[in-house]
Amino acid sequence: MAAALDAYDQIPGLLRELRPTGVTILSDPAVAAHAVTGRIHAQAVRAGFTPTRAITPADGGMPAVAAFASRLSAGELIVGIGGGSTLDFAKLAAAVGRRPELLRYLSAGQRSGLVALPLAWGEQAEILAVPTTLGTGSEAGAVACFPHEEGKRIAMGECLRPRAALWLPEATETLPGPLVMDGVLEAIFRTVIPYSSDTLDLPEQDAAVEELAGTLLIAGDELARHIAAGLPTPVSGRLRVARLSAESQRGTINVGRSPYAVKCWALANELSTTLGLAKMRAVSALWPVVWRRALRGDTRFGSAARIHHLWKRLGQRVPWLAPLPDDGLEQLMLRWRIDRTVYLVPHLRRRVALRSVRAWGAGLPTLAGLSADDIAALLAEATEPTAFPAGSPEPLPAA
C-alpha cells in the first residue's frame, strides 16, 4: 500500500527510506511556478538531492512516455505534481523506465481499450504523487490512462501504483467550485459503478462500498453548501474527499468483483474523447440513463436489485435523496450544480457507438452483449441534438 503523507517535512524521511538514485519533479504547466512545487523542491534539496525539473508534455502518448523514461536513471524517483493526466504520465514513465519492455504492451496493435499488465510486474512505481485536483484518485491507483491513436487506453497493473501520496490543502485551494464537485462525483461514481453493474453479492465488499459512497456524499454536500454560499471550500473537507477518493482506488472494496463491470465508464471514455469534453461531463450525462436501463430490467447495464439496495442505504444516511435511484441521481447533480448536458449531433452517435464497440465490445468483455445500435440508442437518450459536432456549451438548432 502506498505511504500517505500530509506535510512537506515528511518528504526527507520518505527519501531516506526509499533511497532513490535521483529525483525528478514533474509538474503540470499550471502548477510549475506554484508555491507547492517550490516547497517540494526545497525539501528534496534538504534531503541531499538536486532535483531535475520537468513539465508534463501536452501529448502524453507513448512516444512522450518513452522519451521521458529514457532520461531517468535506474532507481530514480519521480515527484508528480498535478491532476490525473500528470500523475498517470508519471506512473507510466516510471514503469517504462524500470521495464522498457512494457512499451510493447502499451502500444501493441490491439483494439482493446484495456491493457492488463503482467501480474509478475507487481512492484510499485517509484512515484511520490502530489494531486492538485480532486476525484481521480490516481495518486493511489494501479491504473493509468493515456492517448493512443485517436482514442484513449487504460493500463492496469500493480507496477503503476505510486509508492507514496502527499495530500496538501494548498494544492487544491484555488480549484474552482465546479471542478471540486466534479471531483467528488467522480469518486462516488468510481466507488459504486462496479457494485451496481455486477450481479454478484459480496457482503463484506458491498458494505464497504455503501459506507464509502455514503461518506463521500456527506463530505461532498458540505463542500457544495460552501460553494453555493460563495464561501471558500474548507480545508478539512477537501482533504477528506481526497483521502476517500484514494480509498476507492485501492481495490479492496472490489475484491472478487468483475473488473469489466464498468460499462458506463467505457462509454463515457469514448464520448468524451470524440467530443473533446471533460470525462465527468460525459459520465454525468450517461450515468442516470445507464441506471434507468438497469432499473427497467436490462441486466446488461446492471442489477436493479443492487441499485435499489445501494440507494436505500445511501438514503438512510442522506435523507434528502429522492427515493428512486435514477431520479435521485439527477437530483444530486442538480443540487451540486453538476454540468451534465452534452450536445451531440445525431450522425456522431453512430461514430461514438462504433468506437465503443471496437474498443470494449464485439467479443471483449466490458461491453459484452451491447451492439452499436444499443449504444446509439442510449446516447440519443443521454444527449441533446445539435448542429455543432464538438459538444458546444450552448445548444444550437438541430440539424
Short mmCIF file of C-alpha atoms in Angstrom, two decimals:
data_model
loop_
_atom_site.label_atom_id
_atom_site.label_comp_id
_atom_site.label_asym_id
_atom_site.label_seq_id
_atom_site.Cartn_x
_atom_site.Cartn_y
_atom_site.Cartn_z
CA MET A 1 0.00 0.00 0.00
CA ALA A 2 1.22 3.49 -0.83
CA ALA A 3 2.57 5.61 2.02
CA ALA A 4 0.27 8.51 2.95
CA LEU A 5 1.94 11.86 3.71
CA ASP A 6 0.33 15.13 4.73
CA ALA A 7 3.22 17.57 5.32
CA TYR A 8 6.24 18.85 3.42
CA ASP A 9 8.66 17.94 6.21
CA GLN A 10 7.83 14.25 5.74
CA ILE A 11 9.48 14.27 2.30
CA PRO A 12 13.11 13.95 3.52
CA GLY A 13 12.15 10.95 5.64
CA LEU A 14 10.48 9.29 2.67
CA LEU A 15 13.54 9.90 0.51
CA ARG A 16 15.82 8.42 3.17
CA GLU A 17 13.55 5.37 3.29
CA LEU A 18 13.31 4.89 -0.48
CA ARG A 19 16.96 5.84 -1.18
CA PRO A 20 16.40 6.83 -4.83
CA THR A 21 19.36 7.44 -7.14
CA GLY A 22 17.90 10.83 -8.07
CA VAL A 23 14.74 12.93 -8.03
CA THR A 24 12.82 14.40 -10.95
CA ILE A 25 9.97 16.81 -10.20
CA LEU A 26 7.36 16.56 -12.94
CA SER A 27 4.67 19.23 -12.72
CA ASP A 28 1.65 20.22 -14.71
CA PRO A 29 2.37 23.51 -16.52
CA ALA A 30 -0.34 25.22 -14.45
CA VAL A 31 1.49 24.50 -11.17
CA ALA A 32 5.12 24.64 -12.29
CA ALA A 33 5.57 28.03 -10.60
CA HIS A 34 3.21 27.29 -7.71
CA ALA A 35 4.47 27.58 -4.14
CA VAL A 36 3.69 23.87 -3.63
CA THR A 37 6.20 22.91 -6.32
CA GLY A 38 8.85 25.23 -4.88
CA ARG A 39 8.46 23.90 -1.36
CA ILE A 40 8.66 20.28 -2.52
CA HIS A 41 11.84 21.15 -4.43
CA ALA A 42 13.28 22.71 -1.27
CA GLN A 43 12.54 19.59 0.78
CA ALA A 44 14.28 17.39 -1.78
CA VAL A 45 17.33 19.67 -1.60
CA ARG A 46 17.18 19.47 2.19
CA ALA A 47 17.40 15.68 1.85
CA GLY A 48 20.58 15.99 -0.18
CA PHE A 49 19.24 15.80 -3.74
CA THR A 50 19.48 18.19 -6.66
CA PRO A 51 16.13 17.62 -8.41
CA THR A 52 15.66 17.76 -12.13
CA ARG A 53 12.63 19.85 -13.09
CA ALA A 54 10.27 18.85 -15.93
CA ILE A 55 6.89 19.87 -17.31
CA THR A 56 4.18 17.41 -18.31
CA PRO A 57 4.07 17.29 -22.12
CA ALA A 58 0.88 18.28 -23.90
CA ASP A 59 0.76 14.90 -25.63
CA GLY A 60 1.05 12.16 -23.02
CA GLY A 61 1.15 9.30 -25.51
CA MET A 62 3.69 6.52 -25.70
CA PRO A 63 6.38 8.42 -27.67
CA ALA A 64 6.43 11.10 -24.96
CA VAL A 65 6.39 8.47 -22.20
CA ALA A 66 9.30 6.63 -23.81
CA ALA A 67 11.31 9.83 -24.28
CA PHE A 68 10.77 10.89 -20.67
CA ALA A 69 11.56 7.42 -19.32
CA SER A 70 14.83 7.31 -21.29
CA ARG A 71 16.12 10.29 -19.25
CA LEU A 72 15.57 8.56 -15.91
CA SER A 73 18.36 6.80 -14.10
CA ALA A 74 17.79 3.37 -12.61
CA GLY A 75 16.12 3.83 -9.23
CA GLU A 76 15.14 7.48 -9.80
CA LEU A 77 12.06 8.83 -8.05
CA ILE A 78 9.52 10.97 -9.90
CA VAL A 79 7.59 13.52 -7.85
CA GLY A 80 4.42 14.07 -9.89
CA ILE A 81 2.56 17.32 -9.10
CA GLY A 82 -0.72 17.87 -10.92
CA GLY A 83 -4.02 16.31 -11.87
CA GLY A 84 -4.79 12.85 -13.14
CA SER A 85 -3.09 13.35 -16.53
CA THR A 86 0.23 14.35 -14.94
CA LEU A 87 0.12 11.56 -12.37
CA ASP A 88 -0.81 8.96 -14.98
CA PHE A 89 2.04 10.13 -17.23
CA ALA A 90 4.47 9.92 -14.31
CA LYS A 91 3.31 6.41 -13.42
CA LEU A 92 3.68 5.17 -16.98
CA ALA A 93 7.13 6.76 -17.37
CA ALA A 94 8.35 5.29 -14.09
CA ALA A 95 7.11 1.84 -15.05
CA VAL A 96 8.62 2.04 -18.54
CA GLY A 97 11.89 3.35 -17.10
CA ARG A 98 12.11 0.28 -14.89
CA ARG A 99 10.90 -2.19 -17.55
CA PRO A 100 11.38 -0.89 -21.12
CA GLU A 101 9.61 -3.99 -22.47
CA LEU A 102 6.41 -2.50 -21.04
CA LEU A 103 6.25 -0.28 -24.12
CA ARG A 104 5.21 -3.18 -26.33
CA TYR A 105 2.29 -3.96 -24.06
CA LEU A 106 1.10 -0.38 -24.07
CA SER A 107 1.49 0.28 -27.79
CA ALA A 108 0.66 -3.16 -29.20
CA GLY A 109 -1.60 -3.23 -32.23
CA GLN A 110 -4.69 -4.46 -30.44
CA ARG A 111 -8.18 -2.98 -30.47
CA SER A 112 -8.91 -3.40 -26.76
CA GLY A 113 -9.11 -0.20 -24.74
CA LEU A 114 -7.89 -2.06 -21.64
CA VAL A 115 -4.26 -3.14 -21.32
CA ALA A 116 -3.77 -5.58 -18.45
CA LEU A 117 -0.11 -5.70 -17.38
CA PRO A 118 1.54 -8.93 -16.18
CA LEU A 119 0.86 -9.82 -12.55
CA ALA A 120 4.53 -10.67 -12.10
CA TRP A 121 5.33 -6.95 -12.51
CA GLY A 122 3.86 -6.29 -9.11
CA GLU A 123 6.32 -3.78 -7.69
CA GLN A 124 5.06 -0.24 -7.18
CA ALA A 125 6.04 2.72 -9.35
CA GLU A 126 8.82 4.94 -8.00
CA ILE A 127 6.44 7.87 -7.65
CA LEU A 128 5.59 10.41 -4.98
CA ALA A 129 2.21 11.63 -6.20
CA VAL A 130 1.02 15.11 -5.22
CA PRO A 131 -2.54 15.64 -6.56
CA THR A 132 -3.72 19.16 -7.34
CA THR A 133 -7.26 18.08 -8.26
CA LEU A 134 -9.92 16.02 -6.51
CA GLY A 135 -11.62 12.83 -7.56
CA THR A 136 -9.26 10.95 -9.84
CA GLY A 137 -7.56 9.05 -7.01
CA SER A 138 -4.68 8.47 -9.41
CA GLU A 139 -2.24 9.05 -6.54
CA ALA A 140 -3.33 5.72 -5.05
CA GLY A 141 -4.48 3.76 -8.09
CA ALA A 142 -2.93 0.96 -10.10
CA VAL A 143 -4.33 2.28 -13.39
CA ALA A 144 -3.28 4.96 -15.86
CA CYS A 145 -5.00 6.45 -18.92
CA PHE A 146 -3.06 7.52 -21.98
CA PRO A 147 -3.86 8.69 -25.51
CA HIS A 148 -3.48 6.12 -28.25
CA GLU A 149 -4.11 6.86 -31.92
CA GLU A 150 -7.48 8.69 -31.97
CA GLY A 151 -8.68 7.46 -28.60
CA LYS A 152 -7.54 6.56 -25.12
CA ARG A 153 -6.42 3.36 -23.46
CA ILE A 154 -6.29 2.43 -19.82
CA ALA A 155 -3.44 0.34 -18.41
CA MET A 156 -3.94 -1.70 -15.25
CA GLY A 157 -1.26 -3.28 -13.06
CA GLU A 158 0.30 -3.01 -9.63
CA CYS A 159 3.50 -1.70 -11.22
CA LEU A 160 1.58 1.57 -11.78
CA ARG A 161 0.61 2.17 -8.16
CA PRO A 162 2.71 5.02 -6.65
CA ARG A 163 5.00 4.42 -3.69
CA ALA A 164 3.54 7.36 -1.79
CA ALA A 165 0.98 10.13 -1.98
CA LEU A 166 1.23 13.59 -0.44
CA TRP A 167 -2.02 15.48 0.21
CA LEU A 168 -1.60 19.20 0.76
CA PRO A 169 -4.51 21.60 1.36
CA GLU A 170 -2.87 24.41 -0.59
CA ALA A 171 -2.56 22.15 -3.65
CA THR A 172 -6.35 22.35 -4.19
CA GLU A 173 -7.23 25.68 -2.55
CA THR A 174 -7.71 27.52 -5.87
CA LEU A 175 -9.64 24.69 -7.53
CA PRO A 176 -12.87 26.21 -8.95
CA GLY A 177 -16.09 25.08 -7.31
CA PRO A 178 -17.43 23.17 -10.35
CA LEU A 179 -14.21 21.14 -10.53
CA VAL A 180 -14.39 20.41 -6.80
CA MET A 181 -17.89 18.98 -7.19
CA ASP A 182 -16.98 17.11 -10.38
CA GLY A 183 -14.18 15.52 -8.37
CA VAL A 184 -16.49 14.38 -5.56
CA LEU A 185 -18.95 12.94 -8.07
CA GLU A 186 -16.11 11.12 -9.86
CA ALA A 187 -15.05 9.47 -6.61
CA ILE A 188 -18.64 8.36 -5.91
CA PHE A 189 -19.02 7.09 -9.48
CA ARG A 190 -15.83 5.04 -9.29
CA THR A 191 -16.93 3.63 -5.94
CA VAL A 192 -20.43 2.48 -6.91
CA ILE A 193 -20.35 1.60 -10.62
CA PRO A 194 -18.58 -1.78 -10.21
CA TYR A 195 -21.06 -2.57 -7.39
CA SER A 196 -24.17 -1.61 -9.35
CA SER A 197 -23.03 -3.09 -12.67
CA ASP A 198 -22.33 -6.54 -11.25
CA THR A 199 -24.95 -9.10 -10.23
CA LEU A 200 -22.78 -10.78 -7.60
CA ASP A 201 -23.49 -10.15 -3.92
CA LEU A 202 -20.30 -9.81 -1.86
CA PRO A 203 -21.49 -8.83 1.62
CA GLU A 204 -18.20 -7.54 3.02
CA GLN A 205 -17.20 -5.62 -0.10
CA ASP A 206 -20.75 -4.37 -0.67
CA ALA A 207 -20.90 -2.96 2.86
CA ALA A 208 -17.56 -1.21 2.30
CA VAL A 209 -18.83 0.37 -0.93
CA GLU A 210 -22.02 1.56 0.77
CA GLU A 211 -20.05 3.08 3.64
CA LEU A 212 -17.54 4.81 1.38
CA ALA A 213 -20.19 6.17 -1.00
CA GLY A 214 -22.28 7.48 1.89
CA THR A 215 -19.32 9.18 3.48
CA LEU A 216 -18.38 10.79 0.16
CA LEU A 217 -21.97 12.02 -0.28
CA ILE A 218 -21.93 13.70 3.12
CA ALA A 219 -18.48 15.22 2.58
CA GLY A 220 -19.44 16.40 -0.91
CA ASP A 221 -22.64 18.05 0.26
CA GLU A 222 -20.71 20.02 2.86
CA LEU A 223 -18.44 21.35 0.12
CA ALA A 224 -21.44 22.07 -2.12
CA ARG A 225 -23.08 24.17 0.58
CA HIS A 226 -19.95 26.31 0.96
CA ILE A 227 -19.67 26.78 -2.80
CA ALA A 228 -23.35 27.70 -3.13
CA ALA A 229 -22.90 30.34 -0.39
CA GLY A 230 -19.89 31.84 -2.17
CA LEU A 231 -17.52 30.69 0.57
CA PRO A 232 -14.10 29.04 0.23
CA THR A 233 -14.23 25.27 0.46
CA PRO A 234 -12.93 24.15 3.88
CA VAL A 235 -9.51 22.54 4.03
CA SER A 236 -10.79 19.64 6.10
CA GLY A 237 -13.48 18.86 3.54
CA ARG A 238 -11.12 18.85 0.57
CA LEU A 239 -8.59 16.64 2.35
CA ARG A 240 -11.34 14.29 3.42
CA VAL A 241 -12.59 13.91 -0.14
CA ALA A 242 -9.03 13.37 -1.40
CA ARG A 243 -8.40 10.54 1.04
CA LEU A 244 -11.79 8.96 0.43
CA SER A 245 -11.20 9.14 -3.32
CA ALA A 246 -7.91 7.33 -2.84
CA GLU A 247 -9.74 4.60 -0.89
CA SER A 248 -11.86 3.91 -3.95
CA GLN A 249 -8.68 3.20 -5.92
CA ARG A 250 -7.04 0.77 -3.52
CA GLY A 251 -9.03 -2.19 -4.83
CA THR A 252 -10.04 -3.79 -1.54
CA ILE A 253 -13.68 -2.71 -1.89
CA ASN A 254 -13.93 -4.69 -5.14
CA VAL A 255 -12.03 -7.89 -4.32
CA GLY A 256 -13.86 -10.66 -6.14
CA ARG A 257 -15.76 -8.23 -8.35
CA SER A 258 -15.61 -8.45 -12.15
CA PRO A 259 -13.04 -5.90 -13.41
CA TYR A 260 -15.20 -5.45 -16.51
CA ALA A 261 -18.32 -4.20 -14.69
CA VAL A 262 -17.66 -0.63 -15.82
CA LYS A 263 -19.79 -0.19 -18.93
CA CYS A 264 -20.70 3.39 -18.09
CA TRP A 265 -17.04 4.37 -17.72
CA ALA A 266 -16.11 2.81 -21.07
CA LEU A 267 -18.95 4.60 -22.88
CA ALA A 268 -18.09 7.91 -21.22
CA ASN A 269 -14.46 7.47 -22.24
CA GLU A 270 -15.39 7.20 -25.91
CA LEU A 271 -17.98 10.00 -25.79
CA SER A 272 -15.64 12.45 -24.05
CA THR A 273 -12.74 11.58 -26.37
CA THR A 274 -14.82 12.00 -29.52
CA LEU A 275 -16.18 15.39 -28.44
CA GLY A 276 -13.11 16.67 -26.62
CA LEU A 277 -15.12 17.03 -23.40
CA ALA A 278 -14.11 16.57 -19.79
CA LYS A 279 -14.75 12.95 -18.86
CA MET A 280 -17.05 13.82 -15.96
CA ARG A 281 -19.38 15.76 -18.28
CA ALA A 282 -19.85 12.57 -20.29
CA VAL A 283 -20.16 10.44 -17.15
CA SER A 284 -22.81 12.77 -15.71
CA ALA A 285 -24.86 12.61 -18.91
CA LEU A 286 -24.69 8.83 -19.23
CA TRP A 287 -24.84 7.58 -15.64
CA PRO A 288 -28.57 8.24 -14.89
CA VAL A 289 -29.54 6.73 -18.25
CA VAL A 290 -27.43 3.60 -17.68
CA TRP A 291 -29.06 3.13 -14.27
CA ARG A 292 -32.51 3.75 -15.77
CA ARG A 293 -31.94 0.94 -18.27
CA ALA A 294 -30.84 -1.39 -15.47
CA LEU A 295 -33.81 -0.42 -13.31
CA ARG A 296 -36.13 -1.34 -16.21
CA GLY A 297 -34.69 -4.84 -16.11
CA ASP A 298 -31.89 -4.68 -18.70
CA THR A 299 -29.22 -6.66 -16.84
CA ARG A 300 -26.59 -5.72 -19.41
CA PHE A 301 -26.43 -2.34 -17.65
CA GLY A 302 -26.50 -3.61 -14.09
CA SER A 303 -28.59 -5.11 -11.35
CA ALA A 304 -31.85 -3.33 -10.49
CA ALA A 305 -31.97 -5.05 -7.09
CA ARG A 306 -28.43 -3.97 -6.21
CA ILE A 307 -29.01 -0.36 -7.36
CA HIS A 308 -32.18 -0.15 -5.25
CA HIS A 309 -30.38 -1.64 -2.24
CA LEU A 310 -27.47 0.78 -2.60
CA TRP A 311 -29.79 3.78 -2.93
CA LYS A 312 -31.81 2.71 0.10
CA ARG A 313 -28.62 2.50 2.17
CA LEU A 314 -27.46 5.91 0.93
CA GLY A 315 -30.89 7.39 1.69
CA GLN A 316 -30.56 6.24 5.30
CA ARG A 317 -27.51 8.49 5.63
CA VAL A 318 -28.62 11.33 3.33
CA PRO A 319 -32.38 11.75 3.87
CA TRP A 320 -32.86 14.43 1.19
CA LEU A 321 -32.09 11.99 -1.63
CA ALA A 322 -35.11 11.26 -3.84
CA PRO A 323 -36.30 7.68 -3.35
CA LEU A 324 -35.89 6.47 -6.94
CA PRO A 325 -32.20 5.93 -7.82
CA ASP A 326 -32.20 7.41 -11.32
CA ASP A 327 -34.28 10.44 -10.32
CA GLY A 328 -32.25 10.80 -7.13
CA LEU A 329 -29.01 10.78 -9.09
CA GLU A 330 -30.23 13.57 -11.33
CA GLN A 331 -31.44 15.46 -8.24
CA LEU A 332 -27.99 15.10 -6.67
CA MET A 333 -26.30 16.50 -9.77
CA LEU A 334 -28.73 19.42 -9.86
CA ARG A 335 -28.15 20.14 -6.17
CA TRP A 336 -24.40 20.11 -6.69
CA ARG A 337 -24.70 22.17 -9.91
CA ILE A 338 -23.01 19.49 -11.99
CA ASP A 339 -22.99 20.35 -15.70
CA ARG A 340 -24.36 17.20 -17.34
CA THR A 341 -25.68 18.45 -20.67
CA VAL A 342 -23.88 17.07 -23.72
CA TYR A 343 -24.83 18.24 -27.21
CA LEU A 344 -24.24 15.52 -29.78
CA VAL A 345 -25.06 15.81 -33.48
CA PRO A 346 -27.17 12.76 -34.42
CA HIS A 347 -24.79 11.30 -37.00
CA LEU A 348 -21.99 11.28 -34.40
CA ARG A 349 -23.95 8.87 -32.22
CA ARG A 350 -23.07 6.11 -34.65
CA ARG A 351 -19.38 7.06 -34.63
CA VAL A 352 -19.22 7.00 -30.82
CA ALA A 353 -21.15 3.73 -30.75
CA LEU A 354 -18.80 2.05 -33.25
CA ARG A 355 -15.73 3.33 -31.40
CA SER A 356 -17.14 1.95 -28.16
CA VAL A 357 -17.85 -1.48 -29.63
CA ARG A 358 -14.42 -1.66 -31.24
CA ALA A 359 -12.52 -0.77 -28.05
CA TRP A 360 -14.67 -2.51 -25.45
CA GLY A 361 -17.19 -4.88 -27.09
CA ALA A 362 -17.62 -7.29 -30.03
CA GLY A 363 -16.07 -10.16 -28.11
CA LEU A 364 -14.36 -8.01 -25.48
CA PRO A 365 -15.90 -8.33 -22.01
CA THR A 366 -16.56 -4.74 -20.92
CA LEU A 367 -19.41 -4.05 -23.36
CA ALA A 368 -20.37 -7.69 -23.84
CA GLY A 369 -23.88 -8.05 -25.20
CA LEU A 370 -24.19 -4.48 -26.45
CA SER A 371 -24.42 -3.69 -30.15
CA ALA A 372 -23.67 -0.39 -31.83
CA ASP A 373 -27.44 0.14 -32.19
CA ASP A 374 -27.90 -0.39 -28.44
CA ILE A 375 -25.23 2.19 -27.65
CA ALA A 376 -26.52 4.70 -30.21
CA ALA A 377 -29.99 4.48 -28.62
CA LEU A 378 -28.53 5.10 -25.17
CA LEU A 379 -26.58 8.09 -26.48
CA ALA A 380 -29.77 9.52 -28.01
CA GLU A 381 -31.43 9.38 -24.59
CA ALA A 382 -28.43 10.81 -22.72
CA THR A 383 -27.51 13.71 -25.03
CA GLU A 384 -29.14 16.68 -26.74
CA PRO A 385 -29.11 17.01 -30.55
CA THR A 386 -27.14 19.90 -32.02
CA ALA A 387 -25.76 21.00 -35.36
CA PHE A 388 -22.35 21.52 -33.78
CA PRO A 389 -20.26 18.32 -33.62
CA ALA A 390 -17.98 19.15 -30.70
CA GLY A 391 -20.17 19.38 -27.64
CA SER A 392 -20.95 23.09 -27.58
CA PRO A 393 -21.68 24.56 -24.14
CA GLU A 394 -24.67 26.33 -25.75
CA PRO A 395 -27.34 24.46 -27.73
CA LEU A 396 -27.60 25.16 -31.42
CA PRO A 397 -30.56 24.34 -33.70
CA ALA A 398 -30.74 20.63 -34.51
CA ALA A 399 -29.65 19.64 -37.99
#
